[in-house]
């Protein structure tokens, strides 16, 4: 009986060791998988805001991809970047328009993308009568259709030169995009849950307030709560308060 008991204990010990090895191996596989997923999120896109004075370039997303002016814009921007920024033509993989005043270039590496971003911040560029305003902090790929069911009303402290009702829709959209980045970074809210991509998404209610449509009530409440603790500022405009005006007459003013 003693020998039999020893044999059973030995087998149990081996089984436990095998189980421990299996657990360790599984953990290692999961760690490698996590690293692989993280590596997949390295973004090599650079989103570039433009101010185009030519009427035919007022909305880049409505221009055919094969349009000569659009292809010339990409080519001249790329030429300028190669000359000024220490990148080569081989670094540029793909160009496309992602917004009415924004183009995106896909680079071949994160290092090349970072180099281009830093350069755009330091050097002024112009091509096809379009001035490069800046590169955006995050390329917003909001391709999934979203229904915006709530309306956020922003009260703001506005610089006297920026009377909102006197601004063009193009300038309002640039302001909105700035707040979209601020909200994403400071509030942790998905930027695609805010309707700020199309030309008429930001609506000036009066000189010191504007409206933006939001995905749902939960997103809007998170935005209101964030603004109570965080300073939201863009283009010399400071948000002082945010309110939910969904379903009110004021919400219909900007439809």
Rosetta silent file (secondary structure, phi, psi, omega in degrees, C-alpha in Angstrom):
SEQUENCE: XXXXXXXXXXXXXXXXXXXXXXXXXXXXXXXXXXXXXXXXXXXXXXXXXXXXXXXXXXXXXXXXXXXXXXXXXXXXXXXXXXXXXXXXXXXXXXXXXXXXXXXXXXXXXXXXXXXXXXXXXXXXXXXXXXXXXXXXXXXXXXXXXXXXXXXXXXXXXXXXXXXXXXXXXXXXXXXXXXXXXXXXXXXXXXXXXXXXXXXXXXXXXXXXXXXXXXXXXXXXXXXXXXXXXXXXXXXXXXXXXXXXXXXXXXXXXXX
SCORE:     score description
SCORE:     0.000 S_00000001
   1 L     0.000  -38.630 -179.286    0.000    0.000    0.000 S_00000001
   2 H   -61.636  -46.346  179.884    2.838    2.372    0.812 S_00000001
   3 H   -63.977  -36.948  179.289    4.445    1.888   -2.626 S_00000001
   4 H   -65.553  -41.476  178.725    1.090    2.331   -4.323 S_00000001
   5 H   -63.764  -40.331  177.539    0.503    5.579   -2.417 S_00000001
   6 H   -62.516  -41.429  179.879    3.935    6.881   -3.419 S_00000001
   7 H   -63.002  -42.571  178.564    3.225    6.079   -7.061 S_00000001
   8 H   -62.399  -44.743  179.583   -0.076    7.964   -6.927 S_00000001
   9 H   -62.806  -38.095  178.850    1.598   10.994   -5.331 S_00000001
  10 H   -64.440  -43.645  179.036    4.356   10.939   -7.956 S_00000001
  11 H   -63.824  -41.642  178.175    1.828   10.868  -10.770 S_00000001
  12 H   -62.526  -39.984  178.842   -0.111   13.728   -9.191 S_00000001
  13 H   -61.840  -44.602  179.586    3.089   15.790   -8.875 S_00000001
  14 H   -64.165  -39.848 -179.268    3.939   15.237  -12.522 S_00000001
  15 H   -64.323  -41.310  178.645    0.410   16.154  -13.568 S_00000001
  16 H   -64.360  -39.916  177.965    0.548   19.351  -11.542 S_00000001
  17 H   -63.208  -42.027  179.711    3.909   20.267  -13.086 S_00000001
  18 H   -63.727  -39.651  178.661    2.516   19.625  -16.561 S_00000001
  19 H   -64.394  -39.918  178.831   -0.491   21.791  -15.728 S_00000001
  20 H   -63.988  -42.593  178.203    1.797   24.582  -14.510 S_00000001
  21 H   -61.810  -41.131 -179.737    3.862   24.372  -17.687 S_00000001
  22 H   -63.706  -41.093  178.754    0.688   24.520  -19.753 S_00000001
  23 H   -63.309  -46.076  178.798   -0.500   27.613  -17.863 S_00000001
  24 H   -60.553  -43.479  179.889    2.860   29.334  -18.308 S_00000001
  25 H   -62.487  -42.431  179.736    2.891   28.439  -22.010 S_00000001
  26 H   -63.974  -39.957  178.550   -0.630   29.784  -22.473 S_00000001
  27 H   -63.411  -39.226  179.251    0.326   33.017  -20.717 S_00000001
  28 H   -64.254  -41.722  179.004    3.337   33.389  -22.992 S_00000001
  29 H   -62.101  -42.929  179.158    1.160   32.901  -26.076 S_00000001
  30 H   -63.831  -39.042  179.047   -1.285   35.527  -24.824 S_00000001
  31 H   -63.175  -43.651  179.030    1.562   37.968  -24.130 S_00000001
  32 H   -63.810  -40.932  179.332    2.940   37.516  -27.638 S_00000001
  33 H   -62.480  -41.252  178.951   -0.542   37.962  -29.078 S_00000001
  34 H   -62.365  -42.558  177.629   -1.001   41.168  -27.084 S_00000001
  35 H   -61.976  -39.759 -179.973    2.288   42.510  -28.367 S_00000001
  36 H   -64.242  -39.913  179.076    1.242   41.646  -31.906 S_00000001
  37 H   -65.171  -45.109  178.635   -2.062   43.491  -31.467 S_00000001
  38 H   -58.482  -42.093 -179.131   -0.294   46.546  -30.043 S_00000001
  39 H   -62.314  -31.112 -178.824    2.114   46.517  -32.962 S_00000001
  40 H   -70.224  -16.364 -177.611   -0.833   46.518  -35.333 S_00000001
  41 L   -91.613    3.347  176.690   -2.037   49.852  -33.938 S_00000001
  42 L   -65.164  117.602 -174.558    1.060   51.787  -35.003 S_00000001
  43 L   -93.638  125.202  179.557   -0.412   54.564  -37.134 S_00000001
  44 L  -110.162   15.655  177.872    1.565   55.654  -40.184 S_00000001
  45 E   -90.394  146.825  172.203   -1.054   58.123  -41.464 S_00000001
  46 E  -124.847  117.065  178.502   -0.578   61.889  -41.417 S_00000001
  47 E   -93.657  129.294 -171.668   -3.764   63.972  -41.680 S_00000001
  48 E  -121.970  118.696  176.572   -3.143   67.430  -43.129 S_00000001
  49 E   -81.364  137.795 -178.008   -5.559   70.376  -42.821 S_00000001
  50 E  -126.053  151.184  170.561   -5.662   72.727  -45.805 S_00000001
  51 E  -119.198  102.399 -175.117   -7.060   76.191  -46.519 S_00000001
  52 E  -102.312  126.956 -178.536   -7.827   76.271  -50.254 S_00000001
  53 L   -88.645  -18.132  179.404   -8.788   79.567  -51.909 S_00000001
  54 L   -76.503  127.792 -176.681   -9.804   78.033  -55.259 S_00000001
  55 H   -57.854  -36.731 -177.734  -13.585   77.447  -55.385 S_00000001
  56 H   -69.355  -11.744  179.407  -13.164   74.141  -57.221 S_00000001
  57 H  -109.672   17.029 -174.703  -11.118   72.859  -54.260 S_00000001
  58 L   -67.131  -31.465  178.779  -13.613   73.973  -51.599 S_00000001
  59 L  -133.274   98.427 -173.318  -14.702   70.408  -50.813 S_00000001
  60 H   -65.393  -28.108 -177.262  -11.956   67.878  -51.510 S_00000001
  61 H   -72.857  -16.720  179.468  -14.164   64.864  -50.796 S_00000001
  62 H   -96.363    6.438  177.786  -16.450   65.768  -53.710 S_00000001
  63 L   -96.884  134.065  179.867  -13.625   65.828  -56.245 S_00000001
  64 L   -59.191  142.910 -177.525  -13.059   62.677  -58.262 S_00000001
  65 L   -59.400  -27.792 -178.257   -9.909   60.805  -57.247 S_00000001
  66 L   -90.028    0.429 -178.956   -8.630   61.051  -60.825 S_00000001
  67 L   -59.534  134.211 -174.519   -9.200   64.814  -61.030 S_00000001
  68 H   -60.746  -40.179 -178.353   -6.068   66.540  -62.285 S_00000001
  69 H   -65.324  -37.203  179.667   -6.151   69.294  -59.658 S_00000001
  70 H   -70.462  -43.664  178.428   -6.380   66.788  -56.846 S_00000001
  71 H   -66.327  -35.377  176.208   -3.576   64.612  -58.193 S_00000001
  72 H   -65.709  -37.792  178.021   -1.482   67.751  -58.760 S_00000001
  73 H   -60.083  -47.782  179.610   -2.138   68.802  -55.161 S_00000001
  74 H   -61.580  -44.572 -176.317   -0.838   65.472  -53.869 S_00000001
  75 H   -64.572  -43.168 -177.572    2.182   65.540  -56.183 S_00000001
  76 H   -71.724  -37.566  175.434    3.201   69.108  -55.299 S_00000001
  77 H   -62.040  -45.007 -179.150    2.745   68.574  -51.572 S_00000001
  78 H   -62.774  -42.748  177.785    4.860   65.439  -51.771 S_00000001
  79 H   -58.932  -44.928 -179.941    7.568   67.237  -53.756 S_00000001
  80 H   -63.619  -40.866 -179.571    7.656   70.020  -51.156 S_00000001
  81 H   -66.175  -38.185  179.184    7.824   67.557  -48.278 S_00000001
  82 H   -64.320  -40.806 -177.926   10.700   65.656  -49.909 S_00000001
  83 H   -69.622  -41.089 -169.343   12.681   68.880  -50.383 S_00000001
  84 H   -99.006  -21.671 -164.701   12.063   70.335  -46.917 S_00000001
  85 H  -111.394   -1.840  179.106   11.434   67.460  -44.528 S_00000001
  86 L    74.304   24.851  173.270   14.154   64.862  -44.999 S_00000001
  87 L  -114.074  164.760 -178.832   11.792   62.186  -46.328 S_00000001
  88 L  -118.042  166.001  178.403   11.931   60.481  -49.730 S_00000001
  89 H   -58.125  -29.578 -178.632    9.360   59.591  -52.368 S_00000001
  90 H   -66.395  -21.225 -179.422    9.730   55.962  -51.266 S_00000001
  91 H   -76.201  -19.570 -174.892    8.216   56.890  -47.872 S_00000001
  92 E   -93.052  120.366 -176.345    4.889   57.948  -49.425 S_00000001
  93 E  -102.213  -39.317 -172.017    2.484   55.064  -50.016 S_00000001
  94 E  -161.343  143.871  175.948   -0.967   56.544  -50.583 S_00000001
  95 E  -122.002  145.487  170.357   -2.909   59.816  -50.637 S_00000001
  96 E  -161.630  156.618  177.077   -6.647   60.421  -50.198 S_00000001
  97 E   -88.261  126.607 -177.456   -9.090   63.153  -49.144 S_00000001
  98 E  -109.418  -11.750 -178.036  -10.707   62.388  -45.784 S_00000001
  99 E  -154.388  170.363 -176.821  -12.611   65.616  -45.184 S_00000001
 100 L   -60.946  -30.878 -178.973  -13.682   68.668  -47.159 S_00000001
 101 L  -125.581   27.969 -176.092  -10.430   70.453  -46.157 S_00000001
 102 E  -138.866  134.641  171.998   -8.223   67.533  -45.174 S_00000001
 103 E  -118.048  153.211 -179.549   -5.997   65.086  -47.016 S_00000001
 104 E  -123.634  134.261  174.631   -4.318   62.043  -45.540 S_00000001
 105 E  -116.760  133.725  176.081   -1.022   60.528  -46.610 S_00000001
 106 E   -95.702  123.722  179.941   -0.007   57.031  -45.599 S_00000001
 107 E   -97.636  166.618 -175.995    3.718   56.702  -44.906 S_00000001
 108 L   -84.761   -6.046  178.926    5.791   53.513  -44.969 S_00000001
 109 L  -158.982  159.994  177.093    6.796   53.729  -41.288 S_00000001
 110 H   -65.302  -34.752  179.178    5.921   55.439  -38.026 S_00000001
 111 H   -63.235  -43.905  179.508    9.318   57.188  -38.066 S_00000001
 112 H   -64.688  -39.566  178.715    8.617   58.721  -41.487 S_00000001
 113 H   -63.626  -43.900  179.356    5.161   59.804  -40.326 S_00000001
 114 H   -64.426  -39.882  178.664    6.598   61.462  -37.195 S_00000001
 115 H   -61.476  -43.783 -179.551    9.292   63.206  -39.249 S_00000001
 116 H   -66.075  -41.392  179.479    6.672   64.627  -41.606 S_00000001
 117 H   -60.419  -46.619 -179.917    4.451   65.788  -38.727 S_00000001
 118 H   -61.671  -39.419 -178.836    7.322   67.622  -37.052 S_00000001
 119 H   -65.806  -43.014 -178.773    8.283   69.267  -40.337 S_00000001
 120 H   -62.688  -30.485  178.870    4.743   70.502  -41.053 S_00000001
 121 H   -71.302  -21.936 -173.714    4.701   72.171  -37.640 S_00000001
 122 H  -105.624  -25.917 -172.348    7.862   74.143  -38.472 S_00000001
 123 L  -118.536  140.165  176.343    7.643   74.916  -42.191 S_00000001
 124 L   -86.215  132.938 -179.567    4.927   76.710  -44.189 S_00000001
 125 L  -125.930  148.497  177.895    3.733   74.819  -47.274 S_00000001
 126 E  -147.733  138.017  178.238    1.492   75.808  -50.192 S_00000001
 127 E  -155.657  137.342  178.869    0.366   73.900  -53.282 S_00000001
 128 L    50.905   42.447  179.254   -2.421   74.409  -55.844 S_00000001
 129 L    60.483   29.662  175.342   -3.508   77.562  -53.992 S_00000001
 130 E  -121.242  124.589  175.636   -3.952   75.557  -50.799 S_00000001
 131 E   -90.641  134.700  172.992   -2.087   76.509  -47.614 S_00000001
 132 E   -76.647  118.042 -179.029   -1.161   73.738  -45.198 S_00000001
 133 E   -80.878  -54.886  177.837   -2.628   74.851  -41.878 S_00000001
 134 E  -172.452  171.183  171.530   -1.306   72.053  -39.694 S_00000001
 135 E   -96.113  141.703 -179.587   -1.256   68.314  -39.263 S_00000001
 136 L   -79.864  152.683 -177.465   -3.972   66.902  -37.040 S_00000001
 137 L   -66.753  -32.538 -176.181   -3.014   64.976  -33.926 S_00000001
 138 L  -138.332  132.552  173.227   -5.089   61.980  -34.894 S_00000001
 139 L   -77.542  118.633 -175.599   -6.273   60.681  -38.218 S_00000001
 140 L   -96.861  104.182  178.562  -10.013   60.179  -37.724 S_00000001
 141 L   -99.709   88.172 -176.942  -11.264   57.307  -39.813 S_00000001
 142 L  -101.606   63.761 -174.957  -15.004   57.462  -39.117 S_00000001
 143 L   -80.896  -23.715 -179.355  -16.108   55.163  -41.891 S_00000001
 144 L   -73.513  124.938  179.797  -18.816   53.351  -39.899 S_00000001
 145 L   -57.582  131.856 -178.561  -22.197   55.099  -40.437 S_00000001
 146 L  -126.498  136.129  174.175  -23.299   56.792  -37.221 S_00000001
 147 L   -96.419  127.740 -177.767  -26.694   58.241  -36.305 S_00000001
 148 L  -103.449  105.260 -170.789  -26.425   61.398  -34.209 S_00000001
 149 L  -100.018   -9.596 -177.453  -29.513   61.574  -32.005 S_00000001
 150 E  -120.410  159.908 -179.309  -28.538   64.252  -29.470 S_00000001
 151 E  -126.426  123.667  178.665  -27.627   67.936  -29.741 S_00000001
 152 E   -99.437  131.011  179.296  -24.939   69.598  -27.625 S_00000001
 153 E  -107.271  116.472 -177.158  -25.143   73.362  -27.080 S_00000001
 154 E  -100.096  117.631  165.929  -21.751   74.982  -26.407 S_00000001
 155 E   -88.325  139.757 -172.682  -21.565   78.344  -24.636 S_00000001
 156 E  -143.179  153.757  169.699  -18.172   79.884  -25.275 S_00000001
 157 E   -96.452  112.401 -169.721  -15.918   82.809  -24.550 S_00000001
 158 E  -111.464  136.400  174.841  -14.970   83.979  -28.029 S_00000001
 159 L   -59.103  141.093 -173.175  -12.191   86.338  -29.100 S_00000001
 160 L   -58.952  -22.270  179.285  -13.752   89.546  -30.425 S_00000001
 161 L   -82.933   -6.510 -175.591  -12.320   88.900  -33.892 S_00000001
 162 L  -114.329   48.344  176.513  -14.084   85.526  -34.068 S_00000001
 163 L   -59.298  116.099 -168.288  -17.784   86.396  -34.004 S_00000001
 164 H   -60.450  -39.029 -176.685  -19.163   82.969  -34.758 S_00000001
 165 H   -69.975  -16.795  179.757  -22.140   84.056  -36.864 S_00000001
 166 H   -92.845   -6.897 -178.027  -19.806   86.018  -39.148 S_00000001
 167 L   -81.188  146.837  175.384  -17.471   83.075  -39.796 S_00000001
 168 L   -68.738  159.840  179.279  -17.684   81.042  -42.978 S_00000001
 169 H   -62.444  -30.177  178.169  -18.837   77.453  -42.718 S_00000001
 170 H   -63.510  -45.476 -179.553  -15.303   76.423  -43.636 S_00000001
 171 H   -69.155  -35.854  176.094  -13.824   78.252  -40.639 S_00000001
 172 H   -61.671  -38.929  179.788  -16.528   76.879  -38.348 S_00000001
 173 H   -66.104  -37.548  177.087  -15.620   73.380  -39.468 S_00000001
 174 H   -64.111  -41.579  176.882  -11.939   74.004  -38.658 S_00000001
 175 H   -61.965  -44.797  179.282  -12.969   75.185  -35.185 S_00000001
 176 H   -60.585  -41.129 -179.960  -15.130   72.099  -34.763 S_00000001
 177 H   -65.282  -35.700  176.101  -12.301   69.810  -35.780 S_00000001
 178 H   -62.346  -42.454  177.717  -10.070   71.466  -33.198 S_00000001
 179 H   -69.600  -31.843  177.276  -12.646   70.771  -30.491 S_00000001
 180 H   -60.213  -42.549  177.518  -13.049   67.218  -31.760 S_00000001
 181 H   -68.579  -42.519  178.339   -9.355   66.624  -31.064 S_00000001
 182 H   -58.299  -46.560 -176.960   -9.537   68.409  -27.695 S_00000001
 183 H   -66.568  -39.059  179.256  -12.499   66.299  -26.592 S_00000001
 184 H   -64.174  -42.757 -175.211  -10.859   63.061  -27.747 S_00000001
 185 H   -77.373  -42.495 -172.325   -7.621   63.813  -25.893 S_00000001
 186 H   -91.619  -25.526 -175.566   -8.944   65.419  -22.699 S_00000001
 187 H  -109.702  -12.833 -178.800  -12.269   63.603  -22.239 S_00000001
 188 L    69.337   23.419 -179.731  -11.486   60.197  -23.721 S_00000001
 189 L   -93.791  134.499  179.131  -14.603   60.402  -25.905 S_00000001
 190 L   -56.186  117.814 -178.028  -14.571   58.663  -29.282 S_00000001
 191 H   -60.913  -24.661 -179.743  -14.166   61.525  -31.795 S_00000001
 192 H   -75.880   -7.019  176.601  -16.348   59.648  -34.281 S_00000001
 193 H   -88.453    2.450  176.561  -19.292   60.000  -31.874 S_00000001
 194 E  -114.921  129.655 -178.335  -19.293   63.762  -32.568 S_00000001
 195 L   -81.778   91.600 -179.370  -20.635   65.044  -35.895 S_00000001
 196 L  -137.405   18.347 -174.036  -17.804   67.345  -36.956 S_00000001
 197 L   -94.394  -38.220 -177.226  -16.576   65.854  -40.207 S_00000001
 198 L   -83.317  166.040 -172.237  -18.840   67.362  -42.862 S_00000001
 199 L   -62.461  -34.231 -173.754  -18.806   71.004  -43.891 S_00000001
 200 L  -108.339   23.683 -177.670  -22.082   71.953  -42.177 S_00000001
 201 L   -75.607  -28.404  179.432  -21.793   69.892  -38.985 S_00000001
 202 L  -100.223  124.171 -175.459  -20.900   72.868  -36.768 S_00000001
 203 E  -119.015  123.673  176.637  -23.680   75.440  -36.489 S_00000001
 204 E   -79.009  121.324  179.047  -23.250   78.922  -35.009 S_00000001
 205 E   -83.951  -45.361  172.594  -26.286   79.769  -32.862 S_00000001
 206 E  -153.060 -164.765 -174.446  -25.121   83.295  -32.064 S_00000001
 207 L   -68.324  -18.347 -175.032  -21.794   85.087  -31.565 S_00000001
 208 L  -127.566   20.260  178.740  -20.956   83.153  -28.406 S_00000001
 209 E  -155.742  153.162  178.585  -22.505   79.728  -28.858 S_00000001
 210 E  -148.717  164.275 -176.864  -22.661   76.863  -31.314 S_00000001
 211 E  -121.228  146.491  176.170  -24.291   73.479  -31.693 S_00000001
 212 E  -140.474  136.146  177.054  -22.918   70.037  -32.533 S_00000001
 213 E   -80.362  143.265 -174.745  -24.820   66.794  -32.973 S_00000001
 214 E  -126.170  152.471 -174.103  -23.731   63.900  -30.759 S_00000001
 215 L   -55.933  -50.704 -175.802  -24.214   60.158  -31.113 S_00000001
 216 L  -157.841  177.013 -177.600  -26.399   59.572  -28.036 S_00000001
 217 H   -62.641  -40.235 -178.659  -27.391   60.767  -24.576 S_00000001
 218 H   -60.538  -44.415  178.364  -24.606   58.820  -22.850 S_00000001
 219 H   -63.057  -42.529 -179.200  -21.938   60.493  -24.982 S_00000001
 220 H   -64.767  -42.070  179.098  -23.459   63.917  -24.397 S_00000001
 221 H   -65.756  -36.632  176.416  -23.617   63.442  -20.629 S_00000001
 222 H   -64.948  -37.740  178.181  -19.981   62.307  -20.607 S_00000001
 223 H   -65.815  -44.228  178.705  -19.073   65.441  -22.573 S_00000001
 224 H   -62.234  -44.904  179.819  -20.951   67.697  -20.133 S_00000001
 225 H   -63.275  -39.844  179.832  -19.289   66.015  -17.152 S_00000001
 226 H   -63.733  -43.587 -176.785  -15.857   66.343  -18.720 S_00000001
 227 H   -66.391  -19.777  176.773  -16.267   70.058  -19.393 S_00000001
 228 L   -73.323  -17.933 -176.804  -17.034   70.630  -15.724 S_00000001
 229 L  -120.058  -13.522 -173.341  -13.522   69.461  -14.858 S_00000001
 230 L  -127.584  143.855  177.948  -11.462   70.129  -17.998 S_00000001
 231 L   -86.639  115.460  178.359  -10.697   73.287  -19.987 S_00000001
 232 L  -102.407  119.615 -172.575  -11.734   72.851  -23.650 S_00000001
 233 E  -142.103  134.234  177.305  -10.074   75.445  -25.892 S_00000001
 234 E  -157.242  133.589  174.900   -9.570   75.737  -29.655 S_00000001
 235 L    53.009   46.617  178.532   -8.836   78.597  -32.064 S_00000001
 236 L    64.087   26.421  177.750   -9.119   81.302  -29.371 S_00000001
 237 E  -124.565  122.246 -179.963  -12.489   79.927  -28.241 S_00000001
 238 E  -107.728  122.564  177.988  -12.960   78.715  -24.654 S_00000001
 239 E   -75.633  124.424 -179.906  -15.986   76.549  -23.874 S_00000001
 240 E   -97.471  -29.684  177.446  -17.643   77.797  -20.677 S_00000001
 241 E  -162.644  156.676  177.669  -20.529   75.321  -20.515 S_00000001
 242 E  -130.610  136.892 -178.004  -22.247   72.546  -22.481 S_00000001
 243 E  -131.572  155.163  174.789  -25.965   71.739  -22.358 S_00000001
 244 E   -91.872  113.833  179.383  -28.290   69.092  -23.749 S_00000001
 245 L  -116.372   21.668 -179.943  -30.873   70.802  -25.981 S_00000001
 246 L   -57.688  130.133  176.636  -32.111   67.667  -27.731 S_00000001
 247 L    82.385    0.262  179.214  -35.761   68.006  -28.693 S_00000001
 248 L   -95.021  162.564  177.379  -35.979   71.741  -27.937 S_00000001
 249 H   -57.095  -33.082  179.824  -36.799   74.493  -30.489 S_00000001
 250 H   -63.178  -32.076 -178.553  -33.161   75.650  -30.304 S_00000001
 251 H   -68.745  -21.422 -178.327  -32.029   72.247  -31.569 S_00000001
 252 H   -87.506  -11.342 -176.496  -34.029   72.750  -34.753 S_00000001
 253 L   -62.203  -34.438 -171.851  -32.427   76.089  -35.609 S_00000001
 254 L  -104.796   15.733  179.554  -29.358   74.545  -37.159 S_00000001
 255 L   -73.532    0.000    0.000  -30.854   71.635  -39.090 S_00000001
